[in-house]
Structure formats: structure tokens, C-alpha cells
Amino acid sequence: QALPAGAVHLPGWLSLPEQARLSAEFQMWARGPVPLRAAALPNGGRMSVRTVCLGWHWQPYRYTRTADDVNGQQVLPFPDWLGDLAKAVVREACGATAARTYRPDAALVNHYDAHARMGMHQDKDERTDAPVVSLSVGDSCVFRFGNAQGRGKPHTDVRLESGDAFVFGGPSRLAYHGVPKIFPGTAPEGCGLARGRLNITVRATGMP
Ligand code: MD5
Ligand code: FE
């Protein structure tokens, strides 16, 4: 099924050792200084996904220097090696010219347990039009790609598996999207994640 313009799926982009490295780093990132947490929503609820941020703290729905909605600490720096990995994805998906000007400064690292979901939403807290790079490790999921007008149809369902990279650029950048289902027990042997699904989204926030 056709994806929206600017969306590129790179199945199997990460080797198993690269997936295992991301899983191991995640175990360290999750401890803090700002620990993995289910973000509190403005309506009083909580997300079912748990998130740890690198470079800039994200809270629904803005970036801040310190985690004032958690413990007031500064998040870990955005690692250069993760920026280089994302740049290689942009080079493959969008070409060398786009990759040269790509300067990511933050990652949102999401962990889904078997029952976690991400409702249909737009990512519009970044002040740049740089693409977003998504890396998946662990259990497979259904990723739902909608349109830029609203949460309803038409949408396209894509299965994302451990090791897949996805780039959201151009017109697809403002499309509604979500994760309606996780498939427990589908992680490949050797990906390093004991349970659930890990998704790392690398972003250029445009923050000063
Ligand atoms: C995930 N994460 O698999 C999903 C998919 C999120 C989020 O949606 O906001 O953390 S990565 C899909 C994505 C991310 C950023 C922008 C766009 C899609 N997009 O512009 O379509 O955990
Ligand atoms: Fe999103």
C-alpha cells in the first residue's frame, strides 16, 4: 500500500548488534537523571507509553531544558553517535544534500509494553521542518499513518519490526499517526530487549 509523500520505510536497517546496542543504552538512559516515565497529559491522564528524553526534555506538548513536570533535572545529552546513525538514515532516504544540513538535537525514546498504545496525533512541537527519524527495536507493532487533515480515514497500516528505520519528511511530516497494536513475543533473538517495543525518534527541535 502506498505511503504518503516524504515517508520512507527502511526495513531491516539496523543489524542485530546495532539493535542490541540501542537496547543496552536504553537500560542506562532509563535510569535518569530524568527516569523513564509515563508522561502526564494536560487532561489529567497519563500516556500508556513510557518515555525518556535525550538532549531536550519533552512534555506534552513542548520542549524544555529541565524536566519541570518530573523532577526538575536536566536530561542526558543527545549522543553524537545517535545523530550520526540518524544522519545515515536521512542520507539513504532523502539523499546526500538533505543529510548535510541535517542537525538533530534530541531523541524521544518510547517503550511500549504489550498493552501500550499511541493515539493518533501530529508531531508539531518542533520548530524546524527537518525530517523525523524513527528506529524500532523489540516487538513488532502496527504503525498507522493517517493524513494531515484529522484523526480519521484515510489511513495506511504498516507493520514495523525490530531493526526497521522510518523517515518522516516533506508532506508526511505533519500527518496524523499512531501505534494501535503491539504484537507481544515477536522480538527477534539477539535484539537485546527482554520485553516490549522500543522506538527512538530523532528530531531537530529548533530550540535555542
Ligand atoms: C512510535 N512514535 O513508533 C511512534 C512512531 C512519537 C511517535 O509517534 O511521536 O514518538 S514514530 C512516528 C513519527 C514520529 C514523528 C513524526 C512523525 C511520525 N510524522 O511526522 O509522521 O513510537
Ligand atoms: Fe508522533
PDB file of C-alpha atoms in Angstrom, residues 31-125:
ATOM      1  CA  ARG A  31      17.694   5.339  34.992  1.00  0.00           C
ATOM      2  CA  GLY A  32      17.858   9.072  34.565  1.00  0.00           C
ATOM      3  CA  PRO A  33      18.777  11.794  35.674  1.00  0.00           C
ATOM      4  CA  VAL A  34      15.171  12.076  34.474  1.00  0.00           C
ATOM      5  CA  PRO A  35      13.915   8.474  34.642  1.00  0.00           C
ATOM      6  CA  LEU A  36      11.680   6.677  32.157  1.00  0.00           C
ATOM      7  CA  ARG A  37       8.138   7.826  32.902  1.00  0.00           C
ATOM      8  CA  ALA A  38       4.576   7.823  31.593  1.00  0.00           C
ATOM      9  CA  ALA A  39       4.148  11.484  30.676  1.00  0.00           C
ATOM     10  CA  ALA A  40       1.321  13.337  32.418  1.00  0.00           C
ATOM     11  CA  LEU A  41      -1.210  14.785  29.987  1.00  0.00           C
ATOM     12  CA  PRO A  42      -2.861  18.201  30.334  1.00  0.00           C
ATOM     13  CA  ASN A  43      -6.276  16.455  30.751  1.00  0.00           C
ATOM     14  CA  GLY A  44      -5.088  14.720  33.942  1.00  0.00           C
ATOM     15  CA  GLY A  45      -4.410  11.328  32.373  1.00  0.00           C
ATOM     16  CA  ARG A  46      -1.138   9.623  31.573  1.00  0.00           C
ATOM     17  CA  MET A  47       0.289   8.181  28.388  1.00  0.00           C
ATOM     18  CA  SER A  48       0.423   4.355  28.327  1.00  0.00           C
ATOM     19  CA  VAL A  49       3.793   4.575  26.592  1.00  0.00           C
ATOM     20  CA  ARG A  50       6.790   5.382  28.835  1.00  0.00           C
ATOM     21  CA  THR A  51       9.347   7.917  27.599  1.00  0.00           C
ATOM     22  CA  VAL A  52      12.901   9.024  28.334  1.00  0.00           C
ATOM     23  CA  CYS A  53      14.329  12.063  26.519  1.00  0.00           C
ATOM     24  CA  LEU A  54      17.845  12.919  25.331  1.00  0.00           C
ATOM     25  CA  GLY A  55      19.104  16.424  24.521  1.00  0.00           C
ATOM     26  CA  TRP A  56      15.858  18.240  25.258  1.00  0.00           C
ATOM     27  CA  HIS A  57      13.100  17.266  27.653  1.00  0.00           C
ATOM     28  CA  TRP A  58       9.687  16.785  26.056  1.00  0.00           C
ATOM     29  CA  GLN A  59       6.467  17.132  27.979  1.00  0.00           C
ATOM     30  CA  PRO A  60       3.041  17.209  26.357  1.00  0.00           C
ATOM     31  CA  TYR A  61       3.304  19.407  24.304  1.00  0.00           C
ATOM     32  CA  ARG A  62       6.584  21.338  24.348  1.00  0.00           C
ATOM     33  CA  TYR A  63      10.350  21.062  24.732  1.00  0.00           C
ATOM     34  CA  THR A  64      12.025  22.392  27.877  1.00  0.00           C
ATOM     35  CA  ARG A  65      15.600  22.482  29.185  1.00  0.00           C
ATOM     36  CA  THR A  66      14.707  20.928  32.543  1.00  0.00           C
ATOM     37  CA  ALA A  67      12.051  18.320  33.409  1.00  0.00           C
ATOM     38  CA  ASP A  68       9.811  20.576  35.450  1.00  0.00           C
ATOM     39  CA  ASP A  69       6.912  18.108  35.184  1.00  0.00           C
ATOM     40  CA  VAL A  70       9.045  15.236  36.614  1.00  0.00           C
ATOM     41  CA  ASN A  71      11.958  16.103  38.919  1.00  0.00           C
ATOM     42  CA  GLY A  72      13.428  19.362  37.655  1.00  0.00           C
ATOM     43  CA  GLN A  73      16.631  17.726  36.407  1.00  0.00           C
ATOM     44  CA  GLN A  74      18.314  18.188  33.022  1.00  0.00           C
ATOM     45  CA  VAL A  75      18.107  15.207  30.670  1.00  0.00           C
ATOM     46  CA  LEU A  76      21.167  13.344  29.349  1.00  0.00           C
ATOM     47  CA  PRO A  77      22.902  14.945  26.347  1.00  0.00           C
ATOM     48  CA  PHE A  78      21.925  13.869  22.842  1.00  0.00           C
ATOM     49  CA  PRO A  79      24.700  11.424  21.817  1.00  0.00           C
ATOM     50  CA  ASP A  80      26.771  12.259  18.718  1.00  0.00           C
ATOM     51  CA  TRP A  81      26.744   8.605  17.630  1.00  0.00           C
ATOM     52  CA  LEU A  82      22.921   8.587  17.604  1.00  0.00           C
ATOM     53  CA  GLY A  83      22.953  11.738  15.464  1.00  0.00           C
ATOM     54  CA  ASP A  84      25.372  10.050  13.055  1.00  0.00           C
ATOM     55  CA  LEU A  85      23.142   6.961  12.866  1.00  0.00           C
ATOM     56  CA  ALA A  86      20.090   9.128  12.086  1.00  0.00           C
ATOM     57  CA  LYS A  87      22.078  11.122   9.505  1.00  0.00           C
ATOM     58  CA  ALA A  88      22.931   7.880   7.682  1.00  0.00           C
ATOM     59  CA  VAL A  89      19.201   7.062   7.569  1.00  0.00           C
ATOM     60  CA  VAL A  90      18.417  10.530   6.139  1.00  0.00           C
ATOM     61  CA  ARG A  91      21.178  10.096   3.538  1.00  0.00           C
ATOM     62  CA  GLU A  92      19.674   6.784   2.386  1.00  0.00           C
ATOM     63  CA  ALA A  93      16.068   8.047   2.401  1.00  0.00           C
ATOM     64  CA  CYS A  94      16.427  11.696   1.321  1.00  0.00           C
ATOM     65  CA  GLY A  95      19.869  11.953  -0.290  1.00  0.00           C
ATOM     66  CA  ALA A  96      23.287  13.443   0.482  1.00  0.00           C
ATOM     67  CA  THR A  97      22.172  17.074   0.207  1.00  0.00           C
ATOM     68  CA  ALA A  98      19.440  16.688   2.828  1.00  0.00           C
ATOM     69  CA  ALA A  99      21.844  14.763   5.076  1.00  0.00           C
ATOM     70  CA  ARG A 100      24.489  17.520   5.001  1.00  0.00           C
ATOM     71  CA  THR A 101      22.161  20.110   6.515  1.00  0.00           C
ATOM     72  CA  TYR A 102      20.502  17.692   8.976  1.00  0.00           C
ATOM     73  CA  ARG A 103      21.322  18.720  12.590  1.00  0.00           C
ATOM     74  CA  PRO A 104      19.306  16.667  15.102  1.00  0.00           C
ATOM     75  CA  ASP A 105      19.499  17.730  18.759  1.00  0.00           C
ATOM     76  CA  ALA A 106      17.026  15.495  20.624  1.00  0.00           C
ATOM     77  CA  ALA A 107      15.607  11.994  20.829  1.00  0.00           C
ATOM     78  CA  LEU A 108      12.352  10.791  22.359  1.00  0.00           C
ATOM     79  CA  VAL A 109      12.791   7.186  23.424  1.00  0.00           C
ATOM     80  CA  ASN A 110       9.472   5.373  23.880  1.00  0.00           C
ATOM     81  CA  HIS A 111       8.914   1.975  25.476  1.00  0.00           C
ATOM     82  CA  TYR A 112       5.667   0.083  24.795  1.00  0.00           C
ATOM     83  CA  ASP A 113       4.596  -2.849  26.936  1.00  0.00           C
ATOM     84  CA  ALA A 114       2.151  -5.404  25.462  1.00  0.00           C
ATOM     85  CA  HIS A 115      -0.864  -3.158  26.127  1.00  0.00           C
ATOM     86  CA  ALA A 116       0.584   0.295  25.399  1.00  0.00           C
ATOM     87  CA  ARG A 117      -0.874   2.364  22.579  1.00  0.00           C
ATOM     88  CA  MET A 118      -0.115   5.703  20.954  1.00  0.00           C
ATOM     89  CA  GLY A 119      -3.262   7.533  19.903  1.00  0.00           C
ATOM     90  CA  MET A 120      -3.483   9.370  16.577  1.00  0.00           C
ATOM     91  CA  HIS A 121      -1.582  12.666  16.839  1.00  0.00           C
ATOM     92  CA  GLN A 122       0.613  15.127  14.940  1.00  0.00           C
ATOM     93  CA  ASP A 123       4.192  15.974  15.939  1.00  0.00           C
ATOM     94  CA  LYS A 124       4.205  19.748  15.741  1.00  0.00           C
ATOM     95  CA  ASP A 125       6.275  20.744  18.766  1.00  0.00           C
TER      96      ASP A 125
END
